[in-house]
Short mmCIF file of C-alpha atoms and ligand atoms in Angstrom, two decimals:
data_model
loop_
_atom_site.label_atom_id
_atom_site.label_comp_id
_atom_site.label_asym_id
_atom_site.label_seq_id
_atom_site.Cartn_x
_atom_site.Cartn_y
_atom_site.Cartn_z
CA MET A 1 0.00 0.00 0.00
CA ILE A 2 2.83 2.39 0.87
CA GLN A 3 4.46 1.54 -2.44
CA GLU A 4 1.20 2.30 -4.26
CA ALA A 5 0.89 5.67 -2.52
CA ILE A 6 4.49 6.51 -3.43
CA ASN A 7 3.87 5.47 -7.05
CA PHE A 8 0.74 7.61 -7.15
CA VAL A 9 2.55 10.71 -5.83
CA ASP A 10 5.53 10.00 -8.09
CA SER A 11 3.44 9.79 -11.26
CA GLY A 12 1.50 12.94 -10.27
CA ILE A 13 4.72 14.89 -9.74
CA ALA A 14 6.19 13.49 -12.96
CA ALA A 15 3.13 14.70 -14.89
CA VAL A 16 3.47 18.23 -13.46
CA GLN A 17 7.23 18.07 -14.14
CA THR A 18 6.63 17.42 -17.84
CA LEU A 19 3.97 20.11 -18.01
CA VAL A 20 6.11 22.79 -16.33
CA TYR A 21 9.16 21.82 -18.36
CA VAL A 22 7.49 21.78 -21.76
CA ASP A 23 5.37 24.91 -21.25
CA GLY A 24 7.60 26.98 -18.99
CA VAL A 25 11.24 25.97 -18.87
CA GLN A 26 11.97 24.61 -22.34
CA PRO A 27 10.95 27.80 -24.23
CA LEU A 28 13.23 29.81 -21.91
CA LEU A 29 16.18 27.47 -22.42
CA PHE A 30 15.62 27.62 -26.14
CA HIS A 31 15.42 31.39 -26.06
CA PHE A 32 18.70 31.76 -24.17
CA ASN A 33 20.39 28.99 -26.15
CA LEU A 34 20.84 26.78 -23.07
CA MET A 35 19.29 23.58 -24.40
CA GLY A 36 22.50 21.70 -23.53
CA TYR A 37 21.42 21.83 -19.86
CA GLY A 38 17.93 20.59 -20.70
CA ASP A 39 18.23 17.05 -19.26
CA ASP A 40 19.85 18.18 -16.00
CA ILE A 41 17.28 20.91 -15.49
CA TYR A 42 14.46 18.49 -16.27
CA ASP A 43 15.78 16.11 -13.56
CA ALA A 44 16.32 18.94 -11.06
CA LEU A 45 12.77 20.14 -11.64
CA TYR A 46 11.46 16.83 -10.27
CA TRP A 47 13.16 17.45 -6.92
CA VAL A 48 11.99 21.05 -6.81
CA LEU A 49 8.42 19.80 -7.28
CA VAL A 50 8.89 17.13 -4.59
CA GLY A 51 9.85 20.02 -2.25
CA VAL A 52 6.79 22.06 -3.22
CA PHE A 53 4.59 19.01 -2.64
CA GLN A 54 6.20 18.42 0.77
CA ILE A 55 5.65 22.02 1.88
CA GLY A 56 2.05 21.89 0.63
CA VAL A 57 1.22 18.70 2.55
CA THR A 58 2.96 19.90 5.73
CA TYR A 59 1.18 23.26 5.58
CA ALA A 60 -2.24 21.71 4.92
CA LEU A 61 -1.91 19.34 7.87
CA LEU A 62 -0.14 21.48 10.47
CA ARG A 63 -1.22 25.08 9.90
CA PRO A 64 -4.88 24.48 10.97
CA LEU A 65 -3.57 22.86 14.17
CA GLU A 66 -1.39 25.91 14.90
CA ALA A 67 -4.37 28.21 14.35
CA LEU A 68 -6.77 26.17 16.51
CA ARG A 69 -4.62 24.99 19.42
CA PRO A 70 -1.53 27.21 19.68
CA VAL A 71 0.96 26.64 22.49
CA GLU A 72 2.11 30.27 22.31
CA GLN A 73 0.44 33.39 20.87
CA TRP A 74 2.72 35.93 19.20
CA GLN A 75 2.05 39.53 18.23
CA ASP A 76 5.17 39.88 16.12
CA ARG A 77 5.77 37.04 13.67
CA ARG A 78 8.94 38.45 12.09
CA GLN A 79 11.01 35.61 13.53
CA VAL A 80 8.72 33.05 11.95
CA ARG A 81 9.09 34.70 8.55
CA ALA A 82 12.81 33.89 8.50
CA ASP A 83 11.97 30.23 9.16
CA VAL A 84 9.58 30.19 6.20
CA ILE A 85 12.46 31.31 3.97
CA TYR A 86 14.73 28.60 5.43
CA THR A 87 12.04 26.02 4.69
CA TRP A 88 11.72 27.05 1.04
CA ILE A 89 15.49 27.06 0.59
CA ALA A 90 15.90 23.64 2.22
CA LYS A 91 12.87 21.94 0.70
CA LEU A 92 13.53 23.14 -2.81
CA GLY A 93 16.73 21.21 -2.45
CA ILE A 94 18.93 24.05 -3.72
CA LEU A 95 21.68 23.34 -1.18
CA ASN A 96 21.28 19.59 -1.49
CA LEU A 97 21.49 19.88 -5.23
CA LEU A 98 24.69 21.88 -5.00
CA PHE A 99 26.09 19.35 -2.59
CA PHE A 100 25.00 16.48 -4.79
CA LEU A 101 26.69 17.93 -7.87
CA VAL A 102 29.94 18.46 -6.00
CA LEU A 103 30.01 15.20 -4.09
CA GLN A 104 28.50 12.65 -6.41
CA PRO A 105 31.59 12.30 -8.63
CA VAL A 106 33.67 11.72 -5.49
CA PHE A 107 31.30 8.99 -4.33
CA SER A 108 31.21 7.33 -7.74
CA ALA A 109 35.01 7.27 -7.81
CA LEU A 110 35.10 5.89 -4.27
CA GLN A 111 32.59 3.17 -5.08
CA SER A 112 34.45 2.02 -8.17
CA GLN A 113 37.66 1.92 -6.10
CA MET A 114 35.85 -0.27 -3.56
CA VAL A 115 34.77 -2.64 -6.33
CA ILE A 116 38.29 -2.73 -7.82
CA HIS A 117 39.83 -3.60 -4.44
CA GLY A 118 37.10 -6.10 -3.63
CA LEU A 119 35.80 -4.18 -0.61
CA PRO A 120 32.16 -5.03 -0.06
CA ASN A 121 29.61 -2.32 0.63
CA LEU A 122 27.55 -3.02 3.71
CA GLN A 123 24.25 -3.94 2.04
CA LEU A 124 21.86 -4.02 5.00
CA ASP A 125 18.94 -5.34 2.99
CA GLY A 126 20.89 -8.54 2.33
CA LEU A 127 21.21 -9.43 6.05
CA TYR A 128 18.39 -11.99 6.07
CA PRO A 129 17.27 -12.76 2.51
CA GLY A 130 13.50 -13.02 2.35
CA VAL A 131 13.05 -10.67 5.33
CA THR A 132 15.34 -7.65 5.14
CA ASP A 133 14.93 -7.33 1.38
CA GLN A 134 11.18 -6.71 1.76
CA PRO A 135 10.72 -3.02 0.85
CA LEU A 136 8.99 -2.09 4.12
CA VAL A 137 11.49 -3.98 6.29
CA SER A 138 14.52 -2.49 4.54
CA PHE A 139 12.90 0.94 4.70
CA LEU A 140 12.43 0.69 8.49
CA LEU A 141 15.92 -0.74 8.90
CA TYR A 142 17.45 2.21 7.03
CA LEU A 143 15.31 4.64 9.01
CA VAL A 144 16.57 3.22 12.32
CA VAL A 145 20.23 3.14 11.26
CA LEU A 146 20.14 6.70 9.88
CA ASP A 147 18.32 7.91 12.98
CA PHE A 148 20.93 6.37 15.25
CA ALA A 149 23.55 8.30 13.28
CA GLY A 150 21.33 11.38 13.55
CA TYR A 151 21.22 11.11 17.33
CA TRP A 152 25.00 11.22 17.51
CA TYR A 153 25.32 13.97 14.95
CA HIS A 154 22.93 16.04 17.07
CA ARG A 155 24.85 15.32 20.28
CA TRP A 156 28.09 16.42 18.65
CA GLN A 157 26.38 19.62 17.51
CA HIS A 158 25.89 20.38 21.20
CA ARG A 159 29.15 18.92 22.44
CA PHE A 160 31.69 20.87 20.40
CA GLY A 161 31.82 24.64 20.81
CA VAL A 162 32.33 25.69 17.20
CA TRP A 163 29.76 23.19 16.00
CA TRP A 164 27.35 24.46 18.64
CA GLU A 165 27.64 27.98 17.23
CA LEU A 166 26.38 26.64 13.90
CA HIS A 167 23.56 24.72 15.60
CA ALA A 168 22.71 27.79 17.72
CA VAL A 169 20.99 29.23 14.63
CA HIS A 170 18.37 26.49 15.12
CA HIS A 171 18.10 27.00 18.88
CA SER A 172 17.96 30.80 18.77
CA GLN A 173 14.37 30.64 17.49
CA ARG A 174 12.19 31.54 20.45
CA GLN A 175 8.97 31.14 18.46
CA LEU A 176 8.92 27.48 17.50
CA SER A 177 6.53 26.61 14.69
CA MET A 178 6.01 24.09 11.89
CA TRP A 179 8.57 26.12 9.91
CA SER A 180 11.42 25.94 12.46
CA ASP A 181 12.90 22.58 11.50
CA ASP A 182 14.84 23.94 8.52
CA ARG A 183 16.26 26.94 10.36
CA ASN A 184 19.90 25.87 10.36
CA HIS A 185 23.28 27.24 9.42
CA PHE A 186 23.93 26.47 5.74
CA LEU A 187 27.38 25.10 6.54
CA ASP A 188 25.83 22.65 8.96
CA VAL A 189 23.19 21.73 6.37
CA MET A 190 25.95 20.82 3.89
CA MET A 191 27.86 18.82 6.50
CA GLN A 192 24.71 17.01 7.53
CA ALA A 193 23.78 16.22 3.93
CA ALA A 194 27.28 14.78 3.33
CA PHE A 195 27.17 12.80 6.59
CA PHE A 196 23.80 11.15 5.90
CA ALA A 197 24.40 10.59 2.19
CA SER A 198 27.70 8.82 3.01
CA ILE A 199 26.01 6.52 5.52
CA ALA A 200 23.11 5.87 3.16
CA LEU A 201 25.52 4.94 0.37
CA PHE A 202 27.49 2.71 2.69
CA ILE A 203 24.47 0.71 3.90
CA GLY A 204 23.12 0.35 0.37
CA VAL A 205 20.12 2.71 0.29
CA GLN A 206 18.82 3.22 -3.25
CA PRO A 207 18.38 6.86 -4.36
CA ALA A 208 14.58 6.52 -4.69
CA GLN A 209 14.36 5.08 -1.17
CA TYR A 210 16.64 7.78 0.17
CA VAL A 211 14.30 10.51 -1.07
CA VAL A 212 11.34 8.89 0.71
CA LEU A 213 13.40 8.39 3.90
CA VAL A 214 14.37 12.08 3.88
CA ALA A 215 10.76 13.14 3.17
CA VAL A 216 9.37 11.06 6.05
CA GLY A 217 12.07 12.40 8.37
CA ASN A 218 11.39 15.98 7.29
CA PHE A 219 7.67 15.69 7.88
CA LEU A 220 8.08 14.16 11.36
CA GLN A 221 10.55 16.92 12.26
CA SER A 222 8.16 19.66 11.12
CA VAL A 223 5.52 18.11 13.39
CA GLN A 224 7.99 18.16 16.31
CA HIS A 225 8.34 21.94 16.09
CA VAL A 226 4.64 22.70 15.59
CA ASN A 227 3.21 25.50 17.71
CA ALA A 228 0.17 23.43 18.67
CA ARG A 229 -0.95 21.40 21.64
CA LEU A 230 -0.61 17.95 20.18
CA SER A 231 -0.45 15.02 22.56
CA TYR A 232 0.98 11.72 21.35
CA GLY A 233 -0.11 9.83 24.49
CA SER A 234 2.38 7.97 26.65
CA LEU A 235 2.84 5.01 24.27
CA LEU A 236 3.32 6.79 20.93
CA GLU A 237 5.49 9.37 22.70
CA ARG A 238 7.95 6.61 23.53
CA LEU A 239 7.98 5.28 19.99
CA ILE A 240 8.54 8.49 18.06
CA VAL A 241 9.75 11.94 19.10
CA SER A 242 6.72 14.09 20.00
CA PRO A 243 6.42 17.90 19.90
CA THR A 244 6.48 17.91 23.72
CA PHE A 245 9.68 15.86 23.78
CA HIS A 246 11.44 18.05 21.24
CA ARG A 247 10.16 21.29 22.78
CA ARG A 248 11.93 20.16 25.94
CA HIS A 249 15.15 20.00 23.92
CA HIS A 250 14.60 23.65 22.96
CA ALA A 251 13.67 24.77 26.51
CA ILE A 252 16.00 27.38 28.00
CA GLY A 253 17.96 25.82 30.83
CA TYR A 254 17.06 22.20 30.05
CA GLY A 255 17.42 21.10 26.46
CA HIS A 256 20.99 22.08 25.87
CA GLU A 257 22.60 23.05 29.11
CA GLY A 258 21.24 20.45 31.52
CA THR A 259 23.02 17.30 32.60
CA ARG A 260 26.20 17.13 30.62
CA TYR A 261 25.09 18.63 27.32
CA GLY A 262 21.32 18.53 27.53
CA CYS A 263 18.47 16.18 26.81
CA ASN A 264 16.22 14.80 24.07
CA PHE A 265 18.63 14.75 21.15
CA GLY A 266 16.65 12.03 19.31
CA VAL A 267 15.73 13.04 15.76
CA LEU A 268 12.88 10.63 15.01
CA PHE A 269 13.02 8.00 17.76
CA PRO A 270 13.45 8.76 21.47
CA TRP A 271 14.92 5.27 22.09
CA TRP A 272 18.50 6.48 21.78
CA ASP A 273 17.90 9.08 24.48
CA VAL A 274 16.52 6.34 26.73
CA MET A 275 19.46 4.07 25.89
CA PHE A 276 22.11 6.74 26.50
CA ARG A 277 20.30 8.35 29.46
CA THR A 278 19.60 11.72 27.87
CA ALA A 279 15.78 11.48 27.85
CA SER A 280 13.53 13.87 29.76
CA TRP A 281 9.79 13.15 29.76
CA GLU A 282 8.91 16.37 31.59
CA ARG A 283 5.76 17.80 29.96
CA ALA A 284 5.82 21.32 31.42
CA LEU A 285 5.97 23.90 28.64
CA GLU A 286 9.01 26.11 29.12
CA PRO A 287 10.10 29.16 27.12
CA THR A 288 12.37 28.17 24.27
CA GLY A 289 15.63 29.71 23.07
CA ILE A 290 19.19 30.14 24.34
CA ARG A 291 19.82 31.50 27.82
CA ASP A 292 22.16 34.31 26.75
CA GLN A 293 19.35 35.79 24.62
CA LEU A 294 17.53 36.76 27.82
CA PRO A 295 18.05 40.22 29.31
CA ALA A 296 20.36 40.60 32.33
CA PRO A 297 20.75 39.27 34.96
CA GLU A 298 19.70 35.88 33.50
CA GLY A 299 21.36 36.42 30.13
CA ARG A 300 23.13 39.20 28.27
CA SER A 301 20.59 40.09 25.57
CA ARG A 302 22.75 38.43 22.94
CA ARG A 303 21.36 38.90 19.43
CA TYR A 304 21.37 36.04 16.97
CA GLY A 305 19.84 38.03 14.09
CA VAL A 306 16.29 38.39 12.84
CA GLY A 307 16.75 37.77 9.12
CA VAL A 308 18.36 34.78 7.40
CA ILE A 309 21.49 36.63 6.27
CA SER A 310 22.25 38.22 9.63
CA GLN A 311 21.70 34.86 11.40
CA GLN A 312 24.15 33.23 9.03
CA LEU A 313 26.79 35.96 9.32
CA ARG A 314 26.57 36.46 13.08
CA THR A 315 27.48 32.79 13.50
CA PHE A 316 30.98 33.47 12.13
CA GLY A 317 31.37 36.33 14.63
CA ARG A 318 30.53 33.99 17.51
CA ILE A 319 32.90 31.32 16.19
CA ALA A 320 35.73 33.85 15.88
CA LYS A 321 35.10 35.04 19.43
CA ARG A 322 35.07 31.51 20.76
CA LEU A 323 38.34 30.65 19.00
CA ALA A 324 39.97 33.87 20.22
CA LEU A 325 38.90 33.10 23.79
CA ARG A 326 40.21 29.59 23.59
CA ARG A 327 43.76 30.51 22.69
CA PRO A 328 45.06 31.87 25.99
CA ARG A 329 43.00 29.48 28.11
CA SER A 330 43.13 26.07 26.49
CA THR A 331 41.09 24.52 29.31
CA LEU A 332 37.94 26.45 28.43
CA GLY A 333 35.13 23.91 28.00
CA ALA A 334 32.91 23.67 24.96
CA ASP A 335 29.81 24.67 26.91
CA ALA A 336 26.66 24.93 24.90
CA SER A 337 25.13 27.96 26.54
ZN1 ZN B 1 19.77 20.76 19.31
ZN1 ZN B 2 14.54 21.56 16.88
#
């Protein structure tokens, strides 16, 4: 059934792709004498449309919830506007596409080297023939493996000072909404894309499956940031990361400066947090953000930028400051505050 739904969406998007290409893009390419790029642009258009479809579905499902049962009411939604821009940039796959173009030749070369030297790729779906090669089983297997990697990637984002400054772009949003998931530093987005694509290649994920895995992950992460009272109940909450669980990760004073380096790092599944003792099931709704954004005496009114560009640029200022501070006192910890 899942396969049928995917096929249905795929053929719908492919039909729109042909329509947009033939009626909109092709005449332009012809006009500017760029027909040599036709095939590449036709392929890229598919992924752009997948992104539009994703945003449409997420908006249709989550926006009514935010309007009906908001957790927080805001007068000024300027901060949310920046997140909408991040979402369009991320979902249209512009950065991923760039990354893909740069990295794919490297991966192809690496893979052929592995074949030449007889190094096997770890093909997870071949673990138990008859079981793990079933599409749904292999899909879930990939999801769990990639999520385990995601848990650690997220912990490292909090553990290492410079990395934290990149991730702070995500945490500096004090108005969490369905748009907040894609608010990230572009450098971190590229690193993350490379990290997950490498693992996916290594465990034998097919490109078509990878797209669906990313789409499912993206949707669940948009739900986690929704500004709506949405209870998963105590059972579902322990199976997949709920908005309450992730909001706790964003809570000032808990999520990223609590025991060791915080709590609730799980991306899709909270199991890793349970396993590595970083889970907090506290349901109280706390203000979100980073402590140093607060006015004195609690914080120091630090500004992380309102628009996308200033958020991106200010990050480098914070990194430079952190590196300059570290030089004379090498024992300074990589605190994530
Ligand atoms: Zn985080
Ligand atoms: Zn988040």
